[in-house]
Short mmCIF file of N, CA and C in Angstrom, two decimals:
data_model
loop_
_atom_site.label_atom_id
_atom_site.label_comp_id
_atom_site.label_asym_id
_atom_site.label_seq_id
_atom_site.Cartn_x
_atom_site.Cartn_y
_atom_site.Cartn_z
N MET A 1211 0.85 -1.18 0.00
CA MET A 1211 0.00 0.00 0.00
C MET A 1211 0.89 1.24 0.00
N ARG A 1212 0.50 2.25 -0.76
CA ARG A 1212 1.30 3.46 -0.88
C ARG A 1212 1.08 4.38 0.32
N GLN A 1213 2.15 5.07 0.65
CA GLN A 1213 2.08 6.07 1.71
C GLN A 1213 1.49 7.36 1.13
N PHE A 1214 0.67 8.03 1.91
CA PHE A 1214 0.07 9.27 1.45
C PHE A 1214 0.41 10.37 2.45
N ASN A 1215 0.96 11.47 1.93
CA ASN A 1215 1.32 12.60 2.79
C ASN A 1215 0.27 13.69 2.60
N LYS A 1216 -0.51 13.96 3.62
CA LYS A 1216 -1.57 14.96 3.49
C LYS A 1216 -1.03 16.38 3.50
N PHE A 1217 0.24 16.59 3.88
CA PHE A 1217 0.83 17.92 3.90
C PHE A 1217 1.69 18.19 2.68
N LYS A 1218 1.58 17.39 1.64
CA LYS A 1218 2.49 17.45 0.50
C LYS A 1218 2.55 18.84 -0.14
N ASP A 1219 1.45 19.41 -0.49
CA ASP A 1219 1.43 20.70 -1.18
C ASP A 1219 0.97 21.84 -0.27
N THR A 1220 1.05 21.68 1.02
CA THR A 1220 0.66 22.73 1.95
C THR A 1220 1.73 23.81 1.96
N LYS A 1221 1.33 25.03 1.66
CA LYS A 1221 2.28 26.13 1.58
C LYS A 1221 2.75 26.52 2.98
N GLY A 1222 4.07 26.58 3.17
CA GLY A 1222 4.64 27.00 4.43
C GLY A 1222 4.69 25.91 5.49
N PHE A 1223 4.42 24.67 5.12
CA PHE A 1223 4.41 23.61 6.12
C PHE A 1223 5.81 23.36 6.69
N ILE A 1224 6.81 23.36 5.82
CA ILE A 1224 8.17 23.08 6.26
C ILE A 1224 8.64 24.16 7.24
N THR A 1225 8.36 25.42 6.93
CA THR A 1225 8.76 26.51 7.81
C THR A 1225 8.07 26.38 9.17
N THR A 1226 6.79 26.07 9.15
CA THR A 1226 6.05 25.91 10.40
C THR A 1226 6.60 24.75 11.21
N TRP A 1227 6.91 23.65 10.53
CA TRP A 1227 7.44 22.49 11.23
C TRP A 1227 8.81 22.79 11.85
N GLN A 1228 9.64 23.55 11.13
CA GLN A 1228 10.94 23.92 11.68
C GLN A 1228 10.77 24.80 12.92
N ARG A 1229 9.81 25.70 12.89
CA ARG A 1229 9.56 26.54 14.05
C ARG A 1229 9.05 25.73 15.23
N VAL A 1230 8.20 24.75 14.96
CA VAL A 1230 7.70 23.88 16.03
C VAL A 1230 8.85 23.16 16.70
N LEU A 1231 9.75 22.61 15.89
CA LEU A 1231 10.90 21.91 16.46
C LEU A 1231 11.80 22.85 17.26
N ARG A 1232 12.01 24.05 16.73
CA ARG A 1232 12.86 25.01 17.43
C ARG A 1232 12.24 25.40 18.77
N PHE A 1233 10.96 25.70 18.78
CA PHE A 1233 10.32 26.12 20.01
C PHE A 1233 10.22 24.97 21.01
N ARG A 1234 10.14 23.75 20.52
CA ARG A 1234 10.01 22.62 21.42
C ARG A 1234 11.27 22.40 22.24
N TYR A 1235 12.43 22.60 21.64
CA TYR A 1235 13.67 22.23 22.30
C TYR A 1235 14.58 23.40 22.67
N MET A 1236 14.47 24.53 22.03
CA MET A 1236 15.47 25.57 22.19
C MET A 1236 15.17 26.60 23.27
N ILE A 1237 13.94 26.70 23.70
CA ILE A 1237 13.60 27.72 24.69
C ILE A 1237 13.65 27.10 26.08
N THR A 1238 14.55 27.59 26.91
CA THR A 1238 14.70 27.05 28.26
C THR A 1238 13.67 27.68 29.19
N GLU A 1239 13.53 27.07 30.36
CA GLU A 1239 12.63 27.62 31.36
C GLU A 1239 13.11 29.00 31.83
N GLN A 1240 14.43 29.18 31.84
CA GLN A 1240 14.99 30.46 32.24
C GLN A 1240 14.58 31.56 31.25
N ALA A 1241 14.56 31.24 29.95
CA ALA A 1241 14.16 32.22 28.94
C ALA A 1241 12.67 32.56 29.10
N LYS A 1242 11.85 31.56 29.40
CA LYS A 1242 10.43 31.82 29.62
C LYS A 1242 10.22 32.73 30.83
N GLU A 1243 10.98 32.46 31.89
CA GLU A 1243 10.87 33.29 33.09
C GLU A 1243 11.31 34.73 32.80
N ARG A 1244 12.37 34.89 32.03
CA ARG A 1244 12.83 36.23 31.66
C ARG A 1244 11.77 36.96 30.84
N CYS A 1245 11.09 36.23 29.97
CA CYS A 1245 10.02 36.84 29.16
C CYS A 1245 8.87 37.30 30.06
N ARG A 1246 8.51 36.46 31.04
CA ARG A 1246 7.45 36.84 31.99
C ARG A 1246 7.85 38.09 32.78
N ILE A 1247 9.11 38.15 33.18
CA ILE A 1247 9.59 39.31 33.95
C ILE A 1247 9.56 40.56 33.09
N LEU A 1248 9.94 40.44 31.81
CA LEU A 1248 9.88 41.60 30.91
C LEU A 1248 8.44 42.08 30.72
N ALA A 1249 7.50 41.14 30.60
CA ALA A 1249 6.09 41.52 30.46
C ALA A 1249 5.59 42.22 31.73
N PHE A 1250 6.01 41.72 32.88
CA PHE A 1250 5.65 42.35 34.16
C PHE A 1250 6.22 43.76 34.24
N TRP A 1251 7.44 43.92 33.76
CA TRP A 1251 8.11 45.22 33.76
C TRP A 1251 7.36 46.21 32.88
N GLU A 1252 6.91 45.76 31.69
CA GLU A 1252 6.15 46.63 30.79
C GLU A 1252 4.84 47.08 31.44
N LYS A 1253 4.22 46.17 32.18
CA LYS A 1253 2.91 46.46 32.74
C LYS A 1253 2.98 47.28 34.03
N HIS A 1254 3.93 46.94 34.93
CA HIS A 1254 3.92 47.52 36.27
C HIS A 1254 5.05 48.51 36.55
N GLY A 1255 6.09 48.52 35.74
CA GLY A 1255 7.17 49.47 35.96
C GLY A 1255 8.39 48.85 36.64
N ALA A 1256 9.44 49.68 36.75
CA ALA A 1256 10.74 49.18 37.21
C ALA A 1256 10.76 48.90 38.71
N THR A 1257 10.17 49.78 39.51
CA THR A 1257 10.26 49.59 40.96
C THR A 1257 9.51 48.34 41.41
N ALA A 1258 8.33 48.11 40.85
CA ALA A 1258 7.56 46.92 41.21
C ALA A 1258 8.29 45.65 40.77
N THR A 1259 8.93 45.71 39.61
CA THR A 1259 9.67 44.55 39.11
C THR A 1259 10.87 44.25 39.99
N GLU A 1260 11.57 45.30 40.41
CA GLU A 1260 12.74 45.11 41.27
C GLU A 1260 12.34 44.53 42.62
N GLU A 1261 11.21 44.97 43.16
CA GLU A 1261 10.75 44.44 44.44
C GLU A 1261 10.27 43.00 44.31
N ALA A 1262 9.59 42.70 43.21
CA ALA A 1262 9.01 41.36 43.06
C ALA A 1262 10.05 40.31 42.69
N PHE A 1263 10.99 40.64 41.82
CA PHE A 1263 11.92 39.64 41.29
C PHE A 1263 13.37 39.85 41.70
N LYS A 1264 13.70 40.95 42.38
CA LYS A 1264 15.07 41.26 42.79
C LYS A 1264 16.02 41.35 41.59
N ILE A 1265 15.54 42.01 40.54
CA ILE A 1265 16.34 42.18 39.32
C ILE A 1265 16.44 43.67 39.03
N LYS A 1266 17.65 44.14 38.78
CA LYS A 1266 17.88 45.56 38.52
C LYS A 1266 17.36 45.95 37.14
N GLU A 1267 17.12 47.25 37.00
CA GLU A 1267 16.59 47.77 35.74
C GLU A 1267 17.60 47.62 34.60
N ARG A 1268 18.88 47.71 34.93
CA ARG A 1268 19.93 47.56 33.91
C ARG A 1268 19.85 46.16 33.27
N THR A 1269 19.58 45.15 34.08
CA THR A 1269 19.44 43.78 33.57
C THR A 1269 18.22 43.67 32.67
N LEU A 1270 17.16 44.36 33.03
CA LEU A 1270 15.95 44.33 32.20
C LEU A 1270 16.21 44.96 30.84
N PHE A 1271 16.96 46.07 30.82
CA PHE A 1271 17.31 46.68 29.54
C PHE A 1271 18.18 45.75 28.71
N LEU A 1272 19.08 45.02 29.36
CA LEU A 1272 19.93 44.07 28.65
C LEU A 1272 19.09 42.96 28.03
N TRP A 1273 18.16 42.40 28.79
CA TRP A 1273 17.29 41.35 28.25
C TRP A 1273 16.43 41.88 27.11
N GLN A 1274 15.94 43.11 27.25
CA GLN A 1274 15.13 43.72 26.20
C GLN A 1274 15.94 43.89 24.92
N ARG A 1275 17.20 44.32 25.06
CA ARG A 1275 18.06 44.49 23.89
C ARG A 1275 18.35 43.13 23.23
N ASN A 1276 18.60 42.10 24.05
CA ASN A 1276 18.85 40.77 23.49
C ASN A 1276 17.63 40.26 22.73
N LEU A 1277 16.45 40.51 23.27
CA LEU A 1277 15.22 40.08 22.60
C LEU A 1277 15.02 40.82 21.29
N LYS A 1278 15.33 42.11 21.28
CA LYS A 1278 15.20 42.90 20.05
C LYS A 1278 16.21 42.46 19.00
N GLN A 1279 17.46 42.18 19.43
CA GLN A 1279 18.47 41.72 18.48
C GLN A 1279 18.16 40.32 17.96
N GLY A 1280 17.45 39.52 18.75
CA GLY A 1280 17.05 38.18 18.33
C GLY A 1280 15.76 38.18 17.54
N LEU A 1281 15.31 39.37 17.12
CA LEU A 1281 14.10 39.53 16.30
C LEU A 1281 12.85 38.97 16.99
N GLY A 1282 12.79 39.13 18.30
CA GLY A 1282 11.60 38.72 19.05
C GLY A 1282 11.53 37.24 19.38
N LYS A 1283 12.55 36.47 19.02
CA LYS A 1283 12.55 35.04 19.33
C LYS A 1283 12.98 34.85 20.78
N LEU A 1284 12.23 34.02 21.50
CA LEU A 1284 12.49 33.84 22.92
C LEU A 1284 13.82 33.14 23.18
N GLU A 1285 14.33 32.42 22.22
CA GLU A 1285 15.61 31.74 22.44
C GLU A 1285 16.76 32.74 22.57
N ALA A 1286 16.52 34.00 22.22
CA ALA A 1286 17.54 35.04 22.42
C ALA A 1286 17.73 35.34 23.91
N LEU A 1287 16.75 34.95 24.74
CA LEU A 1287 16.85 35.18 26.18
C LEU A 1287 17.54 34.04 26.91
N ASN A 1288 17.93 32.98 26.20
CA ASN A 1288 18.69 31.90 26.83
C ASN A 1288 20.01 32.44 27.32
N SER A 1289 20.54 31.86 28.39
CA SER A 1289 21.82 32.33 28.91
C SER A 1289 22.94 31.94 27.96
N LYS A 1290 23.92 32.82 27.87
CA LYS A 1290 25.05 32.61 26.97
C LYS A 1290 26.24 32.05 27.75
N LYS A 1291 27.30 31.69 27.03
CA LYS A 1291 28.53 31.23 27.67
C LYS A 1291 29.18 32.40 28.41
N ARG A 1292 29.77 32.11 29.54
CA ARG A 1292 30.41 33.16 30.33
C ARG A 1292 31.93 33.05 30.32
N THR A 1293 32.46 32.06 29.63
CA THR A 1293 33.92 31.93 29.59
C THR A 1293 34.51 33.01 28.71
N PRO A 1294 35.70 33.48 29.02
CA PRO A 1294 36.31 34.52 28.19
C PRO A 1294 36.66 33.99 26.81
N LYS A 1295 36.62 34.87 25.81
CA LYS A 1295 36.96 34.46 24.45
C LYS A 1295 38.43 34.07 24.36
N ASN A 1296 39.29 34.85 25.00
CA ASN A 1296 40.72 34.55 25.01
C ASN A 1296 41.12 34.21 26.44
N LYS A 1297 41.34 32.94 26.68
CA LYS A 1297 41.75 32.53 28.01
C LYS A 1297 43.23 32.84 28.21
N ARG A 1298 43.56 33.24 29.44
CA ARG A 1298 44.95 33.58 29.75
C ARG A 1298 45.78 32.31 29.83
N LYS A 1299 46.97 32.38 29.28
CA LYS A 1299 47.88 31.24 29.29
C LYS A 1299 49.18 31.63 29.97
N ARG A 1300 49.71 30.72 30.73
CA ARG A 1300 51.00 30.96 31.36
C ARG A 1300 52.09 30.66 30.33
N ILE A 1301 52.94 31.63 30.10
CA ILE A 1301 53.98 31.49 29.08
C ILE A 1301 55.33 31.34 29.78
N TRP A 1302 56.00 30.25 29.52
CA TRP A 1302 57.32 29.97 30.08
C TRP A 1302 58.31 29.81 28.94
N ASP A 1303 59.50 30.34 29.14
CA ASP A 1303 60.58 30.11 28.18
C ASP A 1303 61.23 28.76 28.49
N ALA A 1304 61.84 28.18 27.47
CA ALA A 1304 62.54 26.91 27.67
C ALA A 1304 63.73 27.09 28.61
N SER A 1305 64.36 28.27 28.55
CA SER A 1305 65.50 28.52 29.44
C SER A 1305 65.06 28.55 30.91
N ASP A 1306 63.86 29.06 31.17
CA ASP A 1306 63.34 29.07 32.54
C ASP A 1306 63.15 27.65 33.06
N PHE A 1307 62.63 26.77 32.20
CA PHE A 1307 62.45 25.38 32.58
C PHE A 1307 63.79 24.71 32.90
N LYS A 1308 64.78 24.97 32.06
CA LYS A 1308 66.10 24.37 32.28
C LYS A 1308 66.71 24.86 33.59
N GLU A 1309 66.58 26.15 33.85
CA GLU A 1309 67.13 26.72 35.08
C GLU A 1309 66.44 26.12 36.31
N LEU A 1310 65.14 26.00 36.26
CA LEU A 1310 64.39 25.42 37.37
C LEU A 1310 64.78 23.96 37.58
N HIS A 1311 64.92 23.23 36.49
CA HIS A 1311 65.32 21.82 36.57
C HIS A 1311 66.71 21.69 37.20
N ASN A 1312 67.62 22.55 36.78
CA ASN A 1312 68.98 22.51 37.34
C ASN A 1312 68.97 22.82 38.84
N LYS A 1313 68.18 23.81 39.26
CA LYS A 1313 68.10 24.14 40.68
C LYS A 1313 67.52 22.99 41.49
N LEU A 1314 66.50 22.34 40.94
CA LEU A 1314 65.88 21.23 41.66
C LEU A 1314 66.84 20.06 41.79
N THR A 1315 67.54 19.73 40.71
CA THR A 1315 68.48 18.61 40.79
C THR A 1315 69.64 18.94 41.71
N GLN A 1316 70.11 20.18 41.71
CA GLN A 1316 71.20 20.58 42.61
C GLN A 1316 70.72 20.55 44.06
N ASP A 1317 69.45 20.95 44.30
CA ASP A 1317 68.90 20.94 45.64
C ASP A 1317 68.82 19.52 46.19
N ILE A 1318 68.48 18.58 45.33
CA ILE A 1318 68.41 17.19 45.76
C ILE A 1318 69.80 16.70 46.17
N LYS A 1319 70.80 17.14 45.42
CA LYS A 1319 72.18 16.73 45.73
C LYS A 1319 72.67 17.38 47.02
N ASP A 1320 72.28 18.64 47.27
CA ASP A 1320 72.77 19.37 48.44
C ASP A 1320 72.14 18.88 49.73
N GLY A 1321 70.94 18.40 49.67
CA GLY A 1321 70.32 17.84 50.87
C GLY A 1321 69.31 18.77 51.48
N ASP A 1322 69.61 19.36 52.65
CA ASP A 1322 68.63 20.09 53.44
C ASP A 1322 68.41 21.53 53.00
N LYS A 1323 69.18 22.06 52.09
CA LYS A 1323 69.01 23.45 51.66
C LYS A 1323 67.66 23.64 50.96
N GLN A 1324 67.05 24.79 51.20
CA GLN A 1324 65.76 25.07 50.56
C GLN A 1324 65.98 25.71 49.20
N LEU A 1325 65.06 25.48 48.32
CA LEU A 1325 65.12 26.04 46.97
C LEU A 1325 64.71 27.51 47.02
N ARG A 1326 65.54 28.38 46.45
CA ARG A 1326 65.21 29.81 46.42
C ARG A 1326 65.38 30.36 45.04
#
């Protein structure tokens, strides 16, 4: 028996299905809560929002900007990575390693002297 797809020629079905999948998995509970807080802020103002949720107005403006840059998609309110883009690295010269190695080996030979 042949398979029949009832959505075959439905205009915009693929786009709608992609949005359903995105909304199902990509919006975290934290993003939903931030959206609720933004709606509360629009309705009641900054002081009531700060008292109710303990969130500063600067944070609300940041969330509002993220939502606007994300074209109104709630997944723009998901938390981002907090690690620095360029992590600091300890840089050692090979000569420093050799000098340290020599001091350690000499200290072992000398006995009770402390390494300085």
